[in-house]
Short mmCIF file of C-alpha atoms in Angstrom, two decimals:
data_model
loop_
_atom_site.label_atom_id
_atom_site.label_comp_id
_atom_site.label_asym_id
_atom_site.label_seq_id
_atom_site.Cartn_x
_atom_site.Cartn_y
_atom_site.Cartn_z
CA MET A 1 29.81 39.24 4.09
CA ILE A 2 31.89 40.79 6.32
CA GLU A 3 35.52 39.57 7.09
CA ALA A 4 36.41 38.32 11.70
CA LEU A 5 39.76 38.63 11.47
CA ILE A 6 40.99 37.64 16.44
CA LEU A 7 43.00 39.88 17.59
CA THR A 8 45.31 37.24 19.65
CA GLY A 9 48.20 37.26 22.28
CA PHE A 10 49.71 37.34 26.04
CA LEU A 11 49.66 39.91 28.00
CA GLY A 12 52.34 42.57 25.68
CA SER A 13 52.59 41.03 23.37
CA GLY A 14 52.02 43.78 21.21
CA LYS A 15 48.40 43.35 20.12
CA THR A 16 47.72 46.75 20.18
CA THR A 17 50.04 48.79 18.95
CA LEU A 18 50.03 46.65 16.21
CA LEU A 19 46.37 47.37 15.86
CA GLY A 20 46.33 51.19 16.45
CA ARG A 21 48.86 50.97 13.65
CA LEU A 22 46.73 49.11 11.08
CA LEU A 23 43.84 51.17 11.84
CA ARG A 24 45.23 54.65 10.49
CA ARG A 25 45.94 52.13 6.99
CA PRO A 26 43.44 52.45 4.62
CA GLU A 27 42.46 49.09 4.07
CA PHE A 28 41.57 49.94 7.25
CA SER A 29 39.00 51.90 6.67
CA ARG A 30 35.95 50.07 6.92
CA THR A 31 37.14 48.47 10.48
CA ALA A 32 34.52 47.51 13.00
CA VAL A 33 36.88 46.47 16.29
CA ILE A 34 36.13 44.86 19.59
CA ILE A 35 38.49 45.52 22.43
CA ASN A 36 38.03 42.85 25.19
CA GLU A 37 40.11 44.49 28.08
CA PHE A 38 41.03 42.69 31.31
CA GLY A 39 39.77 44.23 34.34
CA GLU A 40 37.53 46.96 36.26
CA ILE A 41 39.06 49.36 33.80
CA GLY A 42 39.95 49.98 30.82
CA LEU A 43 42.21 51.33 28.11
CA ASP A 44 44.03 50.30 25.85
CA HIS A 45 40.44 51.40 23.63
CA GLU A 46 42.72 54.90 24.93
CA LEU A 47 45.44 53.78 23.93
CA ILE A 48 44.73 53.83 19.81
CA GLU A 49 43.69 56.48 17.72
CA ALA A 50 41.18 54.85 15.52
CA SER A 51 40.49 56.79 11.52
CA GLU A 52 37.39 57.85 11.82
CA ASP A 53 35.31 54.25 9.88
CA SER A 54 36.46 53.02 12.30
CA LEU A 55 34.56 51.94 15.56
CA ILE A 56 35.74 50.81 19.16
CA GLU A 57 33.81 48.91 20.92
CA LEU A 58 34.97 47.66 24.66
CA GLN A 59 33.80 45.36 27.14
CA THR A 60 35.29 44.25 29.85
CA GLY A 61 36.24 41.02 31.94
CA CYS A 62 37.09 38.36 29.67
CA LEU A 63 35.06 36.51 26.34
CA CYS A 64 36.96 33.77 27.10
CA CYS A 65 35.05 33.24 30.63
CA LYS A 66 32.00 35.32 32.32
CA ILE A 67 31.38 38.14 29.14
CA ARG A 68 31.59 35.03 26.19
CA ASN A 69 27.32 35.63 25.90
CA ASP A 70 28.42 39.68 26.18
CA LEU A 71 30.77 39.82 22.46
CA ALA A 72 27.50 37.82 20.90
CA THR A 73 25.20 40.42 22.08
CA THR A 74 28.25 43.26 21.64
CA ILE A 75 28.06 42.08 17.01
CA HIS A 76 24.50 41.93 16.79
CA ASP A 77 24.46 45.79 18.51
CA LEU A 78 27.39 46.28 15.42
CA LEU A 79 25.43 44.91 12.83
CA ARG A 80 22.55 46.27 13.70
CA ARG A 81 23.44 49.93 14.25
CA ARG A 82 25.36 48.85 10.18
CA ASP A 83 21.85 48.31 8.94
CA GLU A 84 20.57 51.74 10.74
CA GLY A 85 23.46 53.46 8.77
CA THR A 86 24.41 54.88 12.63
CA VAL A 87 28.38 53.73 13.12
CA ALA A 88 29.89 53.14 9.07
CA PRO A 89 29.33 50.32 6.53
CA PHE A 90 32.11 49.19 7.44
CA THR A 91 33.66 45.84 6.18
CA ARG A 92 36.47 44.11 8.64
CA LEU A 93 35.73 43.25 11.71
CA VAL A 94 38.82 42.94 13.94
CA ILE A 95 38.13 42.13 17.73
CA GLU A 96 41.02 41.83 19.49
CA THR A 97 41.64 39.20 23.11
CA SER A 98 42.54 40.08 26.06
CA GLY A 99 46.19 38.64 27.13
CA LEU A 100 45.11 35.51 29.05
CA ALA A 101 41.99 35.32 26.26
CA ASP A 102 41.39 31.32 25.00
CA PRO A 103 40.55 32.67 21.61
CA ALA A 104 38.23 29.13 21.75
CA PRO A 105 35.95 30.95 22.50
CA VAL A 106 35.28 34.15 20.57
CA LEU A 107 35.53 31.58 17.14
CA GLN A 108 33.21 28.70 18.66
CA THR A 109 30.51 32.58 19.04
CA LEU A 110 31.96 33.36 15.47
CA MET A 111 30.81 29.71 14.84
CA THR A 112 27.42 28.43 16.49
CA ASP A 113 25.28 32.25 16.76
CA ALA A 114 23.53 31.40 13.23
CA ALA A 115 22.68 35.51 12.80
CA ILE A 116 26.45 36.95 13.20
CA ALA A 117 27.50 33.39 11.18
CA ALA A 118 25.28 34.21 8.03
CA ARG A 119 27.10 37.27 7.68
CA VAL A 120 30.38 37.60 9.82
CA VAL A 121 32.73 34.53 8.28
CA LEU A 122 36.30 33.84 9.76
CA GLY A 123 39.07 35.67 8.35
CA GLY A 124 41.93 34.51 10.91
CA ILE A 125 43.08 33.67 13.95
CA VAL A 126 46.27 36.82 14.12
CA THR A 127 48.10 35.90 17.37
CA THR A 128 51.74 38.54 18.59
CA VAL A 129 54.12 37.00 20.01
CA ASP A 130 56.64 39.60 21.56
CA ALA A 131 60.62 38.93 20.38
CA VAL A 132 62.20 39.21 23.73
CA ASN A 133 60.34 37.81 26.20
CA GLY A 134 58.54 35.46 24.49
CA ALA A 135 60.45 32.46 24.54
CA ASP A 136 60.38 32.39 28.26
CA THR A 137 56.22 33.24 28.11
CA LEU A 138 55.39 30.33 26.04
CA ASP A 139 56.82 28.10 28.39
CA ARG A 140 55.40 29.60 31.61
CA GLU A 141 51.84 30.46 30.79
CA GLU A 142 50.26 27.52 29.07
CA ILE A 143 47.12 29.48 27.07
CA SER A 144 50.34 31.93 25.12
CA ALA A 145 51.50 27.90 23.69
CA LYS A 146 47.42 27.99 22.64
CA GLN A 147 47.42 31.54 21.77
CA ALA A 148 50.08 29.97 19.42
CA ALA A 149 48.35 27.19 18.50
CA VAL A 150 45.36 28.19 16.85
CA ALA A 151 46.48 31.13 15.04
CA ASP A 152 46.16 31.00 11.14
CA ARG A 153 49.20 34.38 11.17
CA LEU A 154 52.35 34.31 14.00
CA LEU A 155 52.99 37.48 14.19
CA LEU A 156 56.32 38.45 15.64
CA THR A 157 56.22 41.73 17.38
CA LYS A 158 59.16 43.85 18.34
CA THR A 159 61.66 43.03 17.03
CA ASP A 160 63.62 46.35 16.34
CA LEU A 161 63.68 45.66 20.00
CA ALA A 162 65.65 41.77 19.39
CA SER A 163 66.66 39.77 17.24
CA PRO A 164 64.05 36.55 17.90
CA PRO A 165 66.17 33.88 19.21
CA PRO A 166 66.77 30.43 17.13
CA ALA A 167 63.97 28.86 19.97
CA LEU A 168 61.40 30.95 20.16
CA MET A 169 61.22 29.68 15.54
CA LEU A 170 61.59 26.60 16.74
CA ARG A 171 59.14 26.30 19.31
CA LEU A 172 56.71 28.41 17.16
CA LYS A 173 57.27 25.92 14.62
CA GLU A 174 56.77 23.03 17.25
CA LEU A 175 53.03 24.09 18.13
CA ASN A 176 51.96 25.35 14.77
CA ALA A 177 53.48 24.10 11.84
CA THR A 178 51.89 25.09 9.75
CA ALA A 179 51.25 28.83 10.46
CA PRO A 180 53.21 31.52 8.74
CA VAL A 181 55.62 33.04 11.45
CA LEU A 182 55.45 37.33 10.19
CA ILE A 183 57.68 40.30 11.37
CA ALA A 184 56.09 43.59 12.56
CA ARG A 185 58.63 46.50 12.63
CA HIS A 186 58.39 49.03 15.31
CA GLY A 187 54.43 48.33 15.39
CA GLU A 188 54.13 47.58 11.15
CA ILE A 189 53.44 45.14 9.09
CA ASP A 190 52.07 44.54 5.94
CA ALA A 191 48.16 44.18 5.89
CA HIS A 192 48.01 42.57 2.83
CA ASP A 193 49.99 39.47 4.68
CA LEU A 194 48.27 39.90 8.34
CA CYS A 195 44.88 39.77 6.33
CA ASN A 196 44.55 38.17 3.30
CA GLY A 197 43.49 34.47 2.73
CA PRO A 198 44.48 32.68 6.08
CA LEU A 199 40.66 31.31 5.93
CA TYR A 200 38.17 33.29 3.53
CA ASP A 201 39.49 35.71 0.69
CA PRO A 202 37.29 38.40 -0.09
CA LEU A 203 38.05 38.43 -3.62
CA THR A 204 38.09 35.42 -3.82
CA ARG A 205 35.53 34.74 -1.40
CA SER A 206 37.13 31.06 -0.64
CA VAL A 207 39.69 29.80 1.35
CA ASP A 208 43.30 29.11 -0.59
CA VAL A 209 43.51 25.84 1.16
CA ARG A 210 47.53 25.56 0.47
CA SER A 211 48.16 28.50 2.67
CA TRP A 212 45.29 27.66 5.16
CA LEU A 213 47.01 23.59 5.53
CA GLY A 214 50.77 25.15 5.36
CA SER A 215 53.17 22.94 5.43
CA ALA A 216 52.07 19.84 7.79
CA PRO A 217 53.90 18.37 10.27
CA THR A 218 55.69 14.84 9.06
CA HIS A 219 56.03 13.68 12.61
CA GLU A 220 54.17 15.02 15.98
CA HIS A 221 56.11 17.53 18.82
CA HIS A 222 56.70 16.77 22.39
CA HIS A 223 56.53 19.87 24.71
CA GLY A 224 56.96 19.95 28.02
CA HIS A 225 54.08 21.91 30.67
CA ASP A 226 51.91 22.94 28.08
CA GLY A 227 51.19 18.96 26.65
CA ILE A 228 50.21 20.53 23.32
CA ASP A 229 50.85 18.63 20.05
CA THR A 230 51.10 19.28 16.23
CA PHE A 231 50.71 16.71 14.09
CA ALA A 232 49.16 15.68 10.63
CA LEU A 233 47.46 12.37 9.22
CA VAL A 234 47.91 11.80 5.54
CA ARG A 235 46.07 9.14 3.77
CA SER A 236 46.10 8.26 0.22
CA GLU A 237 42.99 5.66 -0.11
CA PRO A 238 39.59 8.14 -0.44
CA LEU A 239 38.06 7.84 3.24
CA ARG A 240 33.35 7.32 2.88
CA ALA A 241 31.34 10.17 4.48
CA VAL A 242 30.70 8.16 6.33
CA THR A 243 33.94 7.24 7.89
CA LEU A 244 34.52 10.41 8.63
CA THR A 245 30.85 11.69 10.27
CA LEU A 246 31.99 9.12 13.16
CA PHE A 247 35.98 9.75 13.20
CA LEU A 248 34.20 14.23 14.03
CA GLU A 249 31.53 12.99 15.94
CA ALA A 250 34.43 10.33 18.28
CA ILE A 251 37.03 13.20 17.65
CA ALA A 252 35.08 15.92 19.20
CA GLU A 253 33.04 13.49 21.35
CA HIS A 254 36.36 12.08 23.07
CA CYS A 255 38.78 15.44 23.30
CA GLY A 256 36.80 18.39 23.52
CA ALA A 257 38.85 20.89 24.88
CA ASP A 258 41.50 19.73 23.95
CA LEU A 259 41.64 19.61 20.30
CA LEU A 260 42.98 23.32 20.38
CA ARG A 261 41.83 22.76 16.47
CA LEU A 262 41.77 20.70 13.86
CA LYS A 263 41.77 21.34 10.16
CA GLY A 264 42.45 19.73 7.37
CA ILE A 265 40.89 19.03 3.44
CA VAL A 266 39.69 15.18 2.37
CA ASN A 267 39.38 13.03 -0.16
CA ILE A 268 35.48 11.80 0.42
CA LEU A 269 35.02 8.53 -1.59
CA GLU A 270 30.99 9.23 -2.98
CA SER A 271 33.28 12.82 -4.49
CA PRO A 272 36.04 12.72 -5.75
CA GLU A 273 36.42 15.41 -7.87
CA ARG A 274 34.73 18.00 -5.01
CA PRO A 275 37.35 18.01 -1.84
CA ALA A 276 36.07 18.37 1.40
CA VAL A 277 37.45 20.82 3.37
CA ILE A 278 36.59 20.21 7.64
CA HIS A 279 38.07 22.85 10.50
CA GLY A 280 36.60 22.26 14.57
CA VAL A 281 37.26 23.98 17.45
CA GLN A 282 36.79 21.78 19.89
CA HIS A 283 33.30 19.80 19.93
CA VAL A 284 32.24 22.51 17.44
CA PHE A 285 33.19 21.75 13.56
CA HIS A 286 31.76 23.45 10.68
CA PRO A 287 30.11 22.10 7.81
CA PRO A 288 32.77 20.28 4.98
CA THR A 289 32.81 22.64 2.45
CA TRP A 290 32.85 21.02 -0.47
CA LEU A 291 36.03 22.94 -3.24
CA PRO A 292 35.17 22.86 -7.10
CA GLY A 293 37.40 21.05 -7.13
CA TRP A 294 41.65 19.81 -5.58
CA PRO A 295 43.78 22.53 -5.28
CA SER A 296 46.66 20.94 -6.92
CA GLY A 297 47.84 17.74 -7.65
CA ASP A 298 47.82 16.39 -4.73
CA ARG A 299 44.66 14.47 -4.37
CA GLN A 300 45.32 13.18 -0.40
CA SER A 301 43.87 13.18 2.45
CA ARG A 302 45.43 16.30 5.02
CA LEU A 303 43.99 16.36 8.60
CA ILE A 304 46.55 18.58 11.14
CA PHE A 305 45.63 18.06 14.96
CA ILE A 306 46.40 20.49 17.96
CA VAL A 307 45.36 18.67 20.10
CA ARG A 308 46.16 18.75 24.28
CA GLY A 309 47.47 15.22 26.24
CA ILE A 310 45.44 13.80 22.61
CA PRO A 311 47.89 10.62 21.46
CA ARG A 312 48.61 10.76 18.20
CA ARG A 313 48.88 6.50 18.10
CA TRP A 314 44.82 6.65 19.59
CA VAL A 315 44.17 9.01 16.65
CA GLU A 316 45.68 7.12 14.25
CA ALA A 317 43.62 3.87 15.20
CA LEU A 318 40.49 5.37 15.20
CA LEU A 319 40.22 6.00 12.28
CA ALA A 320 41.67 2.73 11.29
CA THR A 321 39.00 0.95 12.77
CA LEU A 322 36.19 3.04 11.50
CA ASP A 323 37.49 3.01 8.62
CA ALA A 324 37.74 -0.82 8.50
CA GLU A 325 33.97 -1.41 10.14
CA VAL A 326 32.45 1.11 7.24
CA ALA A 327 33.43 -0.79 4.30
CA GLU A 328 32.76 -4.58 6.56
CA VAL A 329 29.05 -3.39 6.66
CA SER A 330 29.37 -0.68 2.86
CA ALA A 331 30.64 -4.45 1.68
CA SER A 332 27.96 -6.99 3.92
CA MET A 333 25.28 -4.12 2.51
CA SER A 334 25.89 -4.60 -1.39
CA SER A 335 26.42 -8.29 -1.11
CA MET B 1 31.65 -10.37 10.64
CA THR B 2 36.00 -10.83 9.75
CA ALA B 3 38.77 -10.14 12.05
CA ALA B 4 39.66 -7.40 10.93
CA PRO B 5 37.54 -5.07 12.94
CA SER B 6 38.27 -6.57 15.86
CA ASP B 7 41.83 -6.71 15.65
CA LEU B 8 41.42 -3.05 15.15
CA LEU B 9 39.14 -2.59 17.73
CA CYS B 10 41.52 -4.28 20.51
CA GLU B 11 44.58 -2.25 19.65
CA LEU B 12 42.49 1.08 19.84
CA LEU B 13 40.58 0.03 23.08
CA ALA B 14 44.68 -0.20 23.72
CA GLN B 15 44.75 3.15 22.38
CA SER B 16 42.28 4.85 24.40
CA LEU B 17 43.18 3.24 27.64
CA SER B 18 46.92 5.20 27.30
CA ALA B 19 44.86 8.11 26.14
CA TRP B 20 42.46 8.95 28.86
CA HIS B 21 45.47 7.27 31.28
CA VAL B 22 43.20 4.51 32.19
CA SER B 23 45.84 1.49 33.84
CA GLY B 24 44.47 -1.70 32.67
CA GLU B 25 45.61 -4.48 30.27
CA VAL B 26 43.68 -5.16 26.82
CA ARG B 27 43.88 -9.05 25.90
CA ARG B 28 41.32 -11.07 22.69
CA GLU B 29 39.46 -14.09 24.45
CA SER B 30 38.49 -16.73 22.43
CA GLY B 31 36.86 -15.79 18.78
CA SER B 32 36.12 -12.14 18.24
CA ALA B 33 35.47 -11.06 21.88
CA ILE B 34 38.02 -8.70 23.27
CA LEU B 35 38.38 -8.19 27.40
CA ILE B 36 38.85 -5.32 28.80
CA SER B 37 40.91 -4.73 32.62
CA GLY B 38 40.93 -0.83 34.41
CA GLY B 39 39.60 0.99 37.49
CA GLY B 40 38.46 -2.26 39.43
CA ARG B 41 36.37 -3.68 36.37
CA GLN B 42 35.93 -5.86 32.92
CA ILE B 43 34.19 -4.99 30.15
CA LEU B 44 34.38 -7.33 26.74
CA VAL B 45 33.10 -6.37 24.45
CA GLU B 46 32.19 -9.08 21.51
CA PRO B 47 30.66 -9.00 17.59
CA ALA B 48 27.15 -9.86 17.67
CA PRO B 49 25.66 -11.54 15.43
CA PRO B 50 24.81 -11.58 12.71
CA GLY B 51 20.90 -10.20 11.84
CA LEU B 52 20.64 -7.36 15.03
CA PRO B 53 20.78 -4.02 13.69
CA PHE B 54 23.53 -3.58 15.74
CA ARG B 55 27.61 -5.09 16.35
CA TRP B 56 28.92 -4.91 18.99
CA HIS B 57 28.07 -6.22 22.64
CA VAL B 58 29.10 -4.55 25.53
CA THR B 59 29.22 -5.76 28.56
CA VAL B 60 30.72 -4.52 32.08
CA ASP B 61 28.61 -5.99 35.53
CA ASP B 62 27.18 -8.54 33.86
CA ARG B 63 25.04 -6.07 31.86
CA LYS B 64 24.99 -6.25 28.65
CA ARG B 65 24.38 -2.57 25.68
CA PRO B 66 24.46 -3.37 22.21
CA ALA B 67 26.53 -0.69 20.13
CA ILE B 68 26.02 0.21 17.23
CA SER B 69 30.03 1.20 15.74
CA VAL B 70 33.24 1.87 17.25
CA VAL B 71 31.63 5.01 18.48
CA ALA B 72 28.72 3.98 20.69
CA VAL B 73 31.46 1.10 21.91
CA LEU B 74 34.29 3.37 23.27
CA ARG B 75 31.25 5.93 24.18
CA GLN B 76 30.63 2.24 26.49
CA THR B 77 33.83 2.04 27.81
CA ARG B 78 35.29 5.04 28.88
CA GLU B 79 31.87 6.14 30.74
CA ALA B 80 32.24 3.25 32.65
CA LEU B 81 36.39 2.78 33.14
CA ASP B 82 36.12 6.73 33.72
CA PRO B 83 34.53 8.29 36.23
CA GLY B 84 35.39 12.15 35.89
CA TYR B 85 34.12 11.82 31.99
CA ALA B 86 31.74 14.09 30.05
CA THR B 87 30.66 13.46 27.33
CA GLN B 88 30.74 15.66 24.82
CA ARG B 89 28.39 15.40 21.49
CA VAL B 90 29.56 16.90 18.15
CA ARG B 91 28.08 20.20 17.72
CA VAL B 92 28.03 21.99 14.20
CA ALA B 93 28.31 25.38 12.88
CA ALA B 94 25.81 26.91 12.30
CA PHE B 95 27.88 27.93 7.85
CA PRO B 96 30.11 26.44 6.32
CA LEU B 97 33.88 27.77 6.74
CA VAL B 98 33.64 29.26 3.41
CA LEU B 99 31.41 30.38 0.62
CA THR B 100 31.37 28.41 -2.26
#
């Protein structure tokens, strides 16, 4: 499988600088890169000095809107050329979005295109945040807050110019309590910290659930005009598989684009020893993955929601109601 | 049907009006029925009689429709109250998140 890393972050937050540094590292020698630039003439690719085995593809436009299909086409083309041997056999794909892009449609493309999903596994989303201007940008630009909210790793850049202000760190924690905040100095970052298994570990070919779920927020955060909230539902009682299915169906149906991301580990009544890992972006969900066992002694279900304008109480009420209904139907069928 | 699902559904519908930004109210009627008033409409949600292959009846503007589950009740209620609502069904990705 080829690991895909989505690199996102607002305009000027240091994505291209970071990518340029990463591509000089031996760990990134077998990396293909897709750079998405917004504008008639792209410049970012000129700023990157790729190593010999790296490959750069350039698109103009914005991945999240008019050329979304082009992303799939570009990846198909890359894979074909890899198979034909006309490009190096890359093992990692980095997709750098434009600074104005919503990363969700990029994720959806990787999830829903069968030919891509069969060969490319989502490694994680890294979002760069400028330590100097990041706090203002997060307040002013809704898309910036969204980019931070969906990240698996948050990467603070330009820390050589200014120490990250406490308000920025607090804001990032509010937007995305589960993502570790890493610090890049002069664009340098330990590639291991950045890439190893937020979603997919190429060595173990599995998800590091504890790292991925991080420290789940225990209470709802309320924010400014962006309306982005993050909260966790923790549940001790196992869920029936049907309840989970109906719950995800209703969440997808009623939340749609306002469900920025949902991830979790679920104790399923019918499968007590093998928890299900769930992951969704807007209305698109991966099929549940069944882990071989619990990653720790904690067998509670944990569902982490990153949402825009969806009240936690509604989500809780939905789950409670579905749970009661399914339990009653199950009881009536078995009596 | 016991009272528990109706009680919980009543709370869910009240929370739903808030989540959908629809002004109105939800109240229990006689038995386990629930009356929703909002957007100039009244919607009656009642448990279906035993023996039918669905759980609820939803009546909007004198038109009574079956609802197989709470998910269907929510869908019908929102369609009636929220004119801008466009149903978006869950889409399942081509492969699981990770290999195991």
